[in-house]
Coordinates of N, CA and C in Angstrom, one line a residue:
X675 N 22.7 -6.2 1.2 CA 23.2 -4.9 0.6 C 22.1 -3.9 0.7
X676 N 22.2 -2.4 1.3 CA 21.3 -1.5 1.7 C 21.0 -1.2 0.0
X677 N 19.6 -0.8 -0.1 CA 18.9 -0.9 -1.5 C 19.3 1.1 -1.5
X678 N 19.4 1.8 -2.5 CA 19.9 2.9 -2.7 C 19.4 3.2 -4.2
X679 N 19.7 4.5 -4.5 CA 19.0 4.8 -5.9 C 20.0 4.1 -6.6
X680 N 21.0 4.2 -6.8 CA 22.1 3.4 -7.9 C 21.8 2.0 -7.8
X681 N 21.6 1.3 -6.4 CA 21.2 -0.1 -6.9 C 19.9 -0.5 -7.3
X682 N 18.8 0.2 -6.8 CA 17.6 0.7 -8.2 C 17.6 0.8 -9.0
X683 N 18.5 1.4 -9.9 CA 18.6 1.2 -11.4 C 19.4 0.2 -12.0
X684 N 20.5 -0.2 -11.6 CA 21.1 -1.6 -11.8 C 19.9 -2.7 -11.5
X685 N 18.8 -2.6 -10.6 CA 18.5 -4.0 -10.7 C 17.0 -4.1 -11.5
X686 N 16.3 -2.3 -12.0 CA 15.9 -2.8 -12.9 C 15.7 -3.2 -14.0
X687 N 17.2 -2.5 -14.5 CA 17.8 -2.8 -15.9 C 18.2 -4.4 -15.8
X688 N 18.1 -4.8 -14.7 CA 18.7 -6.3 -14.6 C 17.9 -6.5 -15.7
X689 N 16.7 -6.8 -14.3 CA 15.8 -7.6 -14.4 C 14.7 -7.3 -15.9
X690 N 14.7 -6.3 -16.4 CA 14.1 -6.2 -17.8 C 14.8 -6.5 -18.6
X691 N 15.9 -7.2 -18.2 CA 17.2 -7.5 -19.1 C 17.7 -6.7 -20.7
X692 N 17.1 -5.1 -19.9 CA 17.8 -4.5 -20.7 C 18.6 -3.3 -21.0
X693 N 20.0 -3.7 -21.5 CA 21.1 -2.4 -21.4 C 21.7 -1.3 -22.3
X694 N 20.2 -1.1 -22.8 CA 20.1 -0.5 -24.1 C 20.7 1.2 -23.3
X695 N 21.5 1.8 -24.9 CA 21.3 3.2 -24.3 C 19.9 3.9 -23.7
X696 N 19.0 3.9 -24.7 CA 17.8 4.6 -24.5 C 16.8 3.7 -23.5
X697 N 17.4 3.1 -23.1 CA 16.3 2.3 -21.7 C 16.7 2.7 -20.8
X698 N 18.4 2.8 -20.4 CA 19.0 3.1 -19.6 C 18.3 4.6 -18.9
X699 N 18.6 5.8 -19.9 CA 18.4 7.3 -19.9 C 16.9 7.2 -19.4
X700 N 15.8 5.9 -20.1 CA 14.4 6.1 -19.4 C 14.7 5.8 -17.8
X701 N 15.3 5.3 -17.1 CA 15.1 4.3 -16.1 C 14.9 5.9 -15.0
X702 N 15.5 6.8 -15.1 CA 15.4 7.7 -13.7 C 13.6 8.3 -13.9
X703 N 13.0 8.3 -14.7 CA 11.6 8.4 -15.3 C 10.7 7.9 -14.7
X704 N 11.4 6.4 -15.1 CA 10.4 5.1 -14.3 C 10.6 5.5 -12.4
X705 N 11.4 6.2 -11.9 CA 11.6 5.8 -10.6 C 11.0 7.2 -10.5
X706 N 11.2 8.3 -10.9 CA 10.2 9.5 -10.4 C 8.7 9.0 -10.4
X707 N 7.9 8.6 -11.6 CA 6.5 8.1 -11.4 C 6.7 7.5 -10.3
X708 N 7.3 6.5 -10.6 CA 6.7 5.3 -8.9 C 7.1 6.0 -7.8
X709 N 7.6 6.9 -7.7 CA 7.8 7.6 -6.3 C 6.3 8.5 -6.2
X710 N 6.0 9.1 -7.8 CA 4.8 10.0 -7.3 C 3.3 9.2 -7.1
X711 N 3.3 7.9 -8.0 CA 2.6 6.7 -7.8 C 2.2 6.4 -6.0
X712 N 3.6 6.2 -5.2 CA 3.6 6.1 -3.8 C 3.2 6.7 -3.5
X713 N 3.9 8.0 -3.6 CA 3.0 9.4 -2.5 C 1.6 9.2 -2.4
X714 N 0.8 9.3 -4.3 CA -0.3 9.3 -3.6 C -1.4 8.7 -3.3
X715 N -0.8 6.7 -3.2 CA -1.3 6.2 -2.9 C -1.4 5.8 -2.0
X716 N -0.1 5.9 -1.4 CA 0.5 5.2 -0.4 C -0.1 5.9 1.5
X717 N -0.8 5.5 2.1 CA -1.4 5.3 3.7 C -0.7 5.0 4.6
X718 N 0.7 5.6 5.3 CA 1.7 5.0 6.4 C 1.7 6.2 7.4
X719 N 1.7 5.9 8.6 CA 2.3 6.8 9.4 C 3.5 6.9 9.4
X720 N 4.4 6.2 8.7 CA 6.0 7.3 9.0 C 5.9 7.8 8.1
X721 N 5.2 8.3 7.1 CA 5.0 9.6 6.1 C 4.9 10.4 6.7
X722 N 4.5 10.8 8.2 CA 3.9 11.7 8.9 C 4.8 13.1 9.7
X723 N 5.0 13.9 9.7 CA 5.8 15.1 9.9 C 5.2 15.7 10.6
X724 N 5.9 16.7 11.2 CA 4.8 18.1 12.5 C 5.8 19.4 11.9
X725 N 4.6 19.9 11.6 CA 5.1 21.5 11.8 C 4.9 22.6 12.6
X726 N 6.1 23.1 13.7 CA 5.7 24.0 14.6 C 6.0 25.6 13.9
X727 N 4.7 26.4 13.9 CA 4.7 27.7 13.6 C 4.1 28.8 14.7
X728 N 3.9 29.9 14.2 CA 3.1 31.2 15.1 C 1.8 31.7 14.2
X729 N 0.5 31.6 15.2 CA -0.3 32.6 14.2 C 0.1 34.0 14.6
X730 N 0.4 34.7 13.7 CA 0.7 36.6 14.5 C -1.5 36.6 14.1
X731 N -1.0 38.0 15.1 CA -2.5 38.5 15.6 C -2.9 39.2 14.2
X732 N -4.3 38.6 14.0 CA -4.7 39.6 12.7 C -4.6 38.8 11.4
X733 N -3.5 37.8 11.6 CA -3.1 37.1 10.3 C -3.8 36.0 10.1
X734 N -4.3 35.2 8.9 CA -5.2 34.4 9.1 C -4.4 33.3 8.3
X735 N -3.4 33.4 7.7 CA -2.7 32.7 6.7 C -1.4 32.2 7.2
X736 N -1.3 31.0 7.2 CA -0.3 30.2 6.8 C 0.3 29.4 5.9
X737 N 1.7 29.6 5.6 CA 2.4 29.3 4.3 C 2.6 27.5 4.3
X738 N 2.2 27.3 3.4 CA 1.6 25.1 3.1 C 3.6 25.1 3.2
X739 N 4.1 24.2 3.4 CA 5.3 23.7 3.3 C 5.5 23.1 2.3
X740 N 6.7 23.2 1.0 CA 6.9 22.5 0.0 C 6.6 21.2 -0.4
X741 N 7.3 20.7 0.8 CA 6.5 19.4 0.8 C 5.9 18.5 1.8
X742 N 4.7 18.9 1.8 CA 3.4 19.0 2.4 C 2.6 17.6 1.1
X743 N 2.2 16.7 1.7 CA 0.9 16.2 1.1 C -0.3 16.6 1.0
X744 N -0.6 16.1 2.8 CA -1.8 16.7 3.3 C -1.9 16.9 4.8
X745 N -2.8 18.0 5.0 CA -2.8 18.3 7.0 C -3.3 17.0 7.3
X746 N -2.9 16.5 8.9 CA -3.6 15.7 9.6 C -3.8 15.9 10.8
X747 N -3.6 16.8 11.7 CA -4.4 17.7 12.6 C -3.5 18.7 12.4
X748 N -4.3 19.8 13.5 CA -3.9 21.3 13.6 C -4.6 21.6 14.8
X749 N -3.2 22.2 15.6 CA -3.4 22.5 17.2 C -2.8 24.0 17.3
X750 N -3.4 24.5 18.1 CA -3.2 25.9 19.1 C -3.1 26.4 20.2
X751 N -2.1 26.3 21.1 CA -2.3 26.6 22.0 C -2.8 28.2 22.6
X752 N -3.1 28.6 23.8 CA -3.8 29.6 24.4 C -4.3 29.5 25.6
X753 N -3.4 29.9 26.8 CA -3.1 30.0 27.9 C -2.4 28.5 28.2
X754 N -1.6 28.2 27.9 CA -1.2 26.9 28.3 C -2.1 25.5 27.5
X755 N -3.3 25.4 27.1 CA -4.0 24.5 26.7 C -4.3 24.9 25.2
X756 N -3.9 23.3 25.2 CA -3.9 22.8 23.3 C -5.6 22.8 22.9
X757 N -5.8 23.4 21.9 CA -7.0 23.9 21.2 C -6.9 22.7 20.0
X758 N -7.8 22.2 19.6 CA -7.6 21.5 18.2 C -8.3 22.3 17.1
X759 N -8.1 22.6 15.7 CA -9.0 23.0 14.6 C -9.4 22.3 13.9
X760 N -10.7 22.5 13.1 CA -11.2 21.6 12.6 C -11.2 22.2 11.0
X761 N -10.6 21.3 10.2 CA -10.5 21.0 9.2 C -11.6 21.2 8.0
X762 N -12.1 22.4 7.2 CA -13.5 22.7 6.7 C -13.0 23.1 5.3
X763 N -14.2 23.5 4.3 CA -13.6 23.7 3.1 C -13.6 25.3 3.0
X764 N -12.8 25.9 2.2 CA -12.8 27.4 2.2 C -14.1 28.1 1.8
X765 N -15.3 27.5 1.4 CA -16.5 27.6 1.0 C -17.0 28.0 2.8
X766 N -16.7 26.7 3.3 CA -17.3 26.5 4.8 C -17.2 28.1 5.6
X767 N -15.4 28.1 5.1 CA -14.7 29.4 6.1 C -15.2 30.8 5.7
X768 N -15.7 30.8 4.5 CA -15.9 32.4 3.9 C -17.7 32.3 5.0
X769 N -18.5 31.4 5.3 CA -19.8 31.8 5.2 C -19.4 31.5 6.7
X770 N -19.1 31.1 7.5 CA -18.7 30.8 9.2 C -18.0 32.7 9.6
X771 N -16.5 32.9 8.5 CA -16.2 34.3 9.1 C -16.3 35.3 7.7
X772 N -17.8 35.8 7.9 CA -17.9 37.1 6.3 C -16.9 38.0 6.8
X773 N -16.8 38.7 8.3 CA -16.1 39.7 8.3 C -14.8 39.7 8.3
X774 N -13.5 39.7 7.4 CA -12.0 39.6 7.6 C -11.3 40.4 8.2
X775 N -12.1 41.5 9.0 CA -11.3 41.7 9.8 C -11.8 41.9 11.2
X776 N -12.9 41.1 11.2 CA -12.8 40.4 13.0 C -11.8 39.5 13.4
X777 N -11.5 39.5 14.4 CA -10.8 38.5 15.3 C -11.2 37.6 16.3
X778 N -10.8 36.5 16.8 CA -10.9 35.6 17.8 C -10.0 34.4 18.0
X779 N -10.6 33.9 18.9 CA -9.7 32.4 18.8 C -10.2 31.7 17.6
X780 N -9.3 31.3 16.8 CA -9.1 30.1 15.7 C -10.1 29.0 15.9
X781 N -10.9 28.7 15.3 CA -11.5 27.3 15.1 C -11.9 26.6 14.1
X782 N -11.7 27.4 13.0 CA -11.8 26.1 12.0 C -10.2 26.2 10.9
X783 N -10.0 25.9 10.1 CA -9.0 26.1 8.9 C -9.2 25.4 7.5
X784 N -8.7 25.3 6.7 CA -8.9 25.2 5.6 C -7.5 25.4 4.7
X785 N -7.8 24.7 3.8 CA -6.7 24.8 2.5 C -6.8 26.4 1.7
X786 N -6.2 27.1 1.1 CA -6.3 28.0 0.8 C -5.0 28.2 -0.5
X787 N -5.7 28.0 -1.9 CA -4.8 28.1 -3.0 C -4.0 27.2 -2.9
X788 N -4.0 26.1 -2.6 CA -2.8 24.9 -2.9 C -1.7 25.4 -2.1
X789 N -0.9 27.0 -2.1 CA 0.2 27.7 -1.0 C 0.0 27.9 0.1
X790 N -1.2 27.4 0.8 CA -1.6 28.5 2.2 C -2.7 27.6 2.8
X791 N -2.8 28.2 4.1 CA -3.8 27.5 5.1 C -4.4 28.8 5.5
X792 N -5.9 28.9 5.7 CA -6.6 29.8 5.9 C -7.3 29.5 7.4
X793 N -6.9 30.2 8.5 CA -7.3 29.8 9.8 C -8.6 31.0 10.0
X794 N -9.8 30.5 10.3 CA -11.0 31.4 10.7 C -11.9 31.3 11.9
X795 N -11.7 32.2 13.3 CA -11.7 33.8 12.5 C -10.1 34.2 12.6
X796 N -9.6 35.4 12.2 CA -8.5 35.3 12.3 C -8.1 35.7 13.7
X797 N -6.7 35.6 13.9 CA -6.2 35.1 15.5 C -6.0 36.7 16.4
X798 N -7.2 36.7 17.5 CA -7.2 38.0 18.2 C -5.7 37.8 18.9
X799 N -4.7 36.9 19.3 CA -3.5 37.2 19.8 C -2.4 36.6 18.8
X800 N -1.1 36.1 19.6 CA 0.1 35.8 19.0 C -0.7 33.9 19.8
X801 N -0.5 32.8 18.9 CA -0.6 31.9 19.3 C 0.3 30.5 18.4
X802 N 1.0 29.7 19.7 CA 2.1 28.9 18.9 C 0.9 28.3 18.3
X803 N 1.6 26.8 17.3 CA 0.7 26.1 16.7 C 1.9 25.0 16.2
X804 N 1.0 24.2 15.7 CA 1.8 22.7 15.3 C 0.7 21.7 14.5
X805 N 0.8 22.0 13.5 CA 0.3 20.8 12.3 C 1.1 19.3 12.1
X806 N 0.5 18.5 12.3 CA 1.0 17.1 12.3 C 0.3 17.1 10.3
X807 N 1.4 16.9 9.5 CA 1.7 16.6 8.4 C 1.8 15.3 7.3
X808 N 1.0 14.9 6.4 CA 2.1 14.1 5.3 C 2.9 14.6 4.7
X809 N 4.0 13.8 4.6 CA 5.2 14.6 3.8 C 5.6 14.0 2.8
X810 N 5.6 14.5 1.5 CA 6.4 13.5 0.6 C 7.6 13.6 0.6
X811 N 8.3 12.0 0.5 CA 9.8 12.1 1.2 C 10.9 12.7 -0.6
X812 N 12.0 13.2 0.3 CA 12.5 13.7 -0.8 C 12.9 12.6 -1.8
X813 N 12.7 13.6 -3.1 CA 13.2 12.3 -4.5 C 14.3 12.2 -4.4
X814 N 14.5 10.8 -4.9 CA 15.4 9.8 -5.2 C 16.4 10.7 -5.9
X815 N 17.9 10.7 -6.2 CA 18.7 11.2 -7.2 C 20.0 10.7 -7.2
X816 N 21.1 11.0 -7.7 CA 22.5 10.4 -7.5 C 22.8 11.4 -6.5
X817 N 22.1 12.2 -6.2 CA 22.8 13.3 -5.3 C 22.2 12.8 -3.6
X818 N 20.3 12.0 -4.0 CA 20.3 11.7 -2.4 C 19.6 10.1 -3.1
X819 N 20.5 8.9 -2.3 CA 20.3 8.1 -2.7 C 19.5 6.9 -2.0
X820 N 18.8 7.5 -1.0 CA 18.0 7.0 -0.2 C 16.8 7.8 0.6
X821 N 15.8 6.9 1.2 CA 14.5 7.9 1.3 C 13.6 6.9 2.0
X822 N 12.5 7.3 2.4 CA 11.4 6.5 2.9 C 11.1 4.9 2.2
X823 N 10.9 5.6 1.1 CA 10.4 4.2 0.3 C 11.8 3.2 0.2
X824 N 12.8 3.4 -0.5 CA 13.8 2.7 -0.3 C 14.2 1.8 1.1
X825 N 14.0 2.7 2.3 CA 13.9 2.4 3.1 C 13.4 1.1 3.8
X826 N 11.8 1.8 3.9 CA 10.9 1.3 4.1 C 9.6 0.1 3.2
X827 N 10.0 0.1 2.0 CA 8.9 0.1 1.0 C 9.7 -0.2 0.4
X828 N 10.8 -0.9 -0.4 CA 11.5 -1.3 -1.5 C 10.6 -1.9 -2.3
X829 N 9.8 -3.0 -2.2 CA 9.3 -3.6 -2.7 C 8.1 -3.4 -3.8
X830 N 7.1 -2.3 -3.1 CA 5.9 -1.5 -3.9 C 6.8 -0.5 -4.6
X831 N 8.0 0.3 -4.1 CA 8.8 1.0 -5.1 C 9.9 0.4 -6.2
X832 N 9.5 -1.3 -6.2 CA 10.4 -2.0 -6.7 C 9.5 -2.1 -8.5
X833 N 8.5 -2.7 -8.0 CA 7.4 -3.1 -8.7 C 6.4 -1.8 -9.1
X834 N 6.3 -0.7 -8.8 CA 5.5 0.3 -9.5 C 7.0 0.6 -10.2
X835 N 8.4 0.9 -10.1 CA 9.8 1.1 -11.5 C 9.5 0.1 -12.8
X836 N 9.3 -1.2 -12.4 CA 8.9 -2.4 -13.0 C 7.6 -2.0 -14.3
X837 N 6.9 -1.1 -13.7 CA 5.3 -1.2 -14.5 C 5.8 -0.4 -15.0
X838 N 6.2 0.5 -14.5 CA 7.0 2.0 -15.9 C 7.8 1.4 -17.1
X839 N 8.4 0.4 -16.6 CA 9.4 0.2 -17.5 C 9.2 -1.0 -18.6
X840 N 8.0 -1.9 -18.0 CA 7.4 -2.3 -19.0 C 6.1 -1.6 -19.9
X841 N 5.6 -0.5 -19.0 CA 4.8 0.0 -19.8 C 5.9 0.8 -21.4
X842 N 6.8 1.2 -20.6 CA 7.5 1.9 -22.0 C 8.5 0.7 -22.8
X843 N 8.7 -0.5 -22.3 CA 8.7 -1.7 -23.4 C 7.6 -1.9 -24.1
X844 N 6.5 -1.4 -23.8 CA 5.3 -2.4 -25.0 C 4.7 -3.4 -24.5
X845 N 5.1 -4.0 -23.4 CA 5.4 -5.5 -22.9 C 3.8 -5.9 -22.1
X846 N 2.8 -5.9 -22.4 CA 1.6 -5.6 -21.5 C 1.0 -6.5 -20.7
X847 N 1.9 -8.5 -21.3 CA 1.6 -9.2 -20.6 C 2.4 -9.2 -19.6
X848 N 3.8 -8.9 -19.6 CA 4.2 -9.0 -18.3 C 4.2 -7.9 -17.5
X849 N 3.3 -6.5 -18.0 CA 3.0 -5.5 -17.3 C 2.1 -6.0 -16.4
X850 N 1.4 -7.1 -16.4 CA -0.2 -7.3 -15.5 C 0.5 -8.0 -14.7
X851 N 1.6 -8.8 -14.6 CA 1.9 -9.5 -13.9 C 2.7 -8.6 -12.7
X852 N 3.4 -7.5 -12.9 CA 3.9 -6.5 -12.4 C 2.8 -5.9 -11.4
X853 N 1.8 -5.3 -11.8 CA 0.5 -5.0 -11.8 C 0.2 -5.5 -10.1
X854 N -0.1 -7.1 -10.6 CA -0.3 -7.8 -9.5 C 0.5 -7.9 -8.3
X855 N 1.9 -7.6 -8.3 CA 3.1 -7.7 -7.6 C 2.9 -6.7 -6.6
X856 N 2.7 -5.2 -7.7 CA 2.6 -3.7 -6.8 C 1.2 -3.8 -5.6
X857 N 0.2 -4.2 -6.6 CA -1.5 -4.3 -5.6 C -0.7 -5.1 -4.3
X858 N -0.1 -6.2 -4.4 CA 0.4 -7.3 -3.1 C 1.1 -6.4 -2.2
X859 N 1.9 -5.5 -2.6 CA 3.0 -5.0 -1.9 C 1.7 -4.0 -1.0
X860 N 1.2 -3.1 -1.8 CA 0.7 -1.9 -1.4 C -0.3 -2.8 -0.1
X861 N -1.5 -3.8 -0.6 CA -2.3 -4.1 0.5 C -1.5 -4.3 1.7
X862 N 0.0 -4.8 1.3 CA 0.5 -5.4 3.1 C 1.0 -3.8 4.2
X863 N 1.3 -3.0 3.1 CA 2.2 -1.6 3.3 C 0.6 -0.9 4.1
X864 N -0.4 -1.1 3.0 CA -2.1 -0.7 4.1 C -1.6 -1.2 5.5
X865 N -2.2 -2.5 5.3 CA -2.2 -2.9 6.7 C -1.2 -2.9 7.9
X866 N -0.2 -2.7 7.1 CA 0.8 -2.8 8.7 C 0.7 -0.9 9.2
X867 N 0.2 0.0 8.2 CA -0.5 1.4 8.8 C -1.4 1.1 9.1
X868 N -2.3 -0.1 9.5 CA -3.6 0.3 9.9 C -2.7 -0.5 11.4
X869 N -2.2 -1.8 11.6 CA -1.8 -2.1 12.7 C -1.1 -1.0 13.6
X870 N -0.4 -0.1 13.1 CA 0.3 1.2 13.6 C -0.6 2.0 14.5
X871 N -1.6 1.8 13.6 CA -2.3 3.0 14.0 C -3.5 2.7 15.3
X872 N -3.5 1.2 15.5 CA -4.1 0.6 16.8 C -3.6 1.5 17.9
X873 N -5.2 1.5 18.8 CA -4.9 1.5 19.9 C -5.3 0.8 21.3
X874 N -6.2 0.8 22.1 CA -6.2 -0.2 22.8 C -7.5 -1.0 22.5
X875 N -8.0 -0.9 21.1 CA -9.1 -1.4 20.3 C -10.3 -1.0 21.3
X876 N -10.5 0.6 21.8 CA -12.0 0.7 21.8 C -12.0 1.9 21.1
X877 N -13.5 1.8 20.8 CA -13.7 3.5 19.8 C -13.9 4.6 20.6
X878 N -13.0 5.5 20.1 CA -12.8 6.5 20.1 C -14.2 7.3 20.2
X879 N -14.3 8.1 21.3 CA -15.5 9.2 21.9 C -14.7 10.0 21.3
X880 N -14.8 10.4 20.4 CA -14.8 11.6 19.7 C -15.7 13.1 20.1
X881 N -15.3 14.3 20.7 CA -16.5 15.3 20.7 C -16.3 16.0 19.6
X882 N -15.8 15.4 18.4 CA -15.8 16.6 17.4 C -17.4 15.8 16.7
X883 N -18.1 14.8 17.3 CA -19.1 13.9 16.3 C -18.6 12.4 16.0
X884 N -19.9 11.8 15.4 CA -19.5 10.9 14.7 C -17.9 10.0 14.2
X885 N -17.9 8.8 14.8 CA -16.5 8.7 14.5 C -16.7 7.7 13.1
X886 N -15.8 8.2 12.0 CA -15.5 7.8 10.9 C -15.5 6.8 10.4
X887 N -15.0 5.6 10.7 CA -14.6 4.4 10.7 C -15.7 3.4 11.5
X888 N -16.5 4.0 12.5 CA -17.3 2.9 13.1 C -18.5 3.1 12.9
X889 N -18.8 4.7 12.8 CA -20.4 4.8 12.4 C -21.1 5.5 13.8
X890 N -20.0 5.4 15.2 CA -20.2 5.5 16.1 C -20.2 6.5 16.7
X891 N -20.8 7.0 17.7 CA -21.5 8.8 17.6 C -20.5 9.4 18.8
X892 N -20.1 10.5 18.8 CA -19.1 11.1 19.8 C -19.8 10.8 21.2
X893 N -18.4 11.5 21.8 CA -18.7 11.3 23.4 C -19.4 12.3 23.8
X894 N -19.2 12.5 25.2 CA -20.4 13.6 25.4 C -19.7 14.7 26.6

């Protein structure tokens, strides 16, 4: 049977074996947390999205997409060749470009107010672009009854509904046992993104520096 939001809540009113009115009305509650629980704990690459936009000349701002997690690269093209940006804090971008209204090619970016992406210096031409994205997948509802985690993830989205719904029973010994269920799901949900994300297991020469994960110093 395909797992769907309606059979999410039949099964875990089952299983808390309870069909009280007021448990019932909590149950879409329990399944919002554990969805926002996932988002932001949760490390997969099919969370992952691209957004293709335009920098216009002059303009340094891009509008964040509703739902947007977080960037995971950011490219530019200019003359045919892809440019990558490097990722800095808006502290970095104010002292790298004081003057806002020089121009150049794009090289660094930055978050800017939770709405916006701040590219510096801002863009002397018209240049495509494409951000590779997390996306949080749309919530669950009677209206859309399926999603990533249902999908993909039933299990950690089974068990974080489970902890909600004992946490608003009272219930705290069988909350840890829940507890334990969700940690199991989530470590295997890590790892099969870290297997994903293999590649022909040598480290990565990086020239942006130091690579992350190994301690291992860029290429040259």
């Amino acid at each position: 049977m395909a797992v769907t939001y309606t059979t999410l809540i039949a099964q875990i009113k089952d299983t808390a074996e309870d069909d009280s009115t007021e448990f019932s009305d909590a149950v879409p509650s329990f399944i919002d947390r554990a969805e926002t629980r996932l988002s932001r704990e949760l490390d997969h690459p099919e969370m992952a999205g691209h957004l293709q936009t335009t920098l216009a000349y002059g303009d340094p701002f891009i509008t964040r997409p509703s739902n947007m997690l977080a960037p995971l690269n950011f490219y530019i093209t200019e003359q045919g060749s892809r440019i990558k940006l490097l990722l800095r804090t808006e502290e970095y971008i104010a002292d790298y470009w004081p003057t806002r209204t020089s121009v150049g090619t794009p090289k660094y970016y930055a978050n800017y107010g939770g709405d916006r992406f701040i590219v510096a210096p801002a863009p002397a031409s018209t240049y495509s672009a494409e951000m590779a994205i997390v996306i949080q997948p749309a919530t669950l509802s009677t209206d859309n009854q399926t999603n990533f985690f249902t999908d993909k993830c039933f299990d950690a989205l089974f068990y974080a509904c489970m902890i909600e719904a004992y946490m608003y029973l009272k219930n705290y010994t069988v909350l840890e046992l829940w507890n334990i269920k969700y940690q199991q799901a989530m470590e295997a949900l890590q790892n099969e993104g870290r297997r994903t994300r293999r590649d022909d297991e040598e480290y990565p020469a990086s020239k942006a520096g130091q690579n992350t994960l190994t301690g291992i110093g860029g290429g040259v």
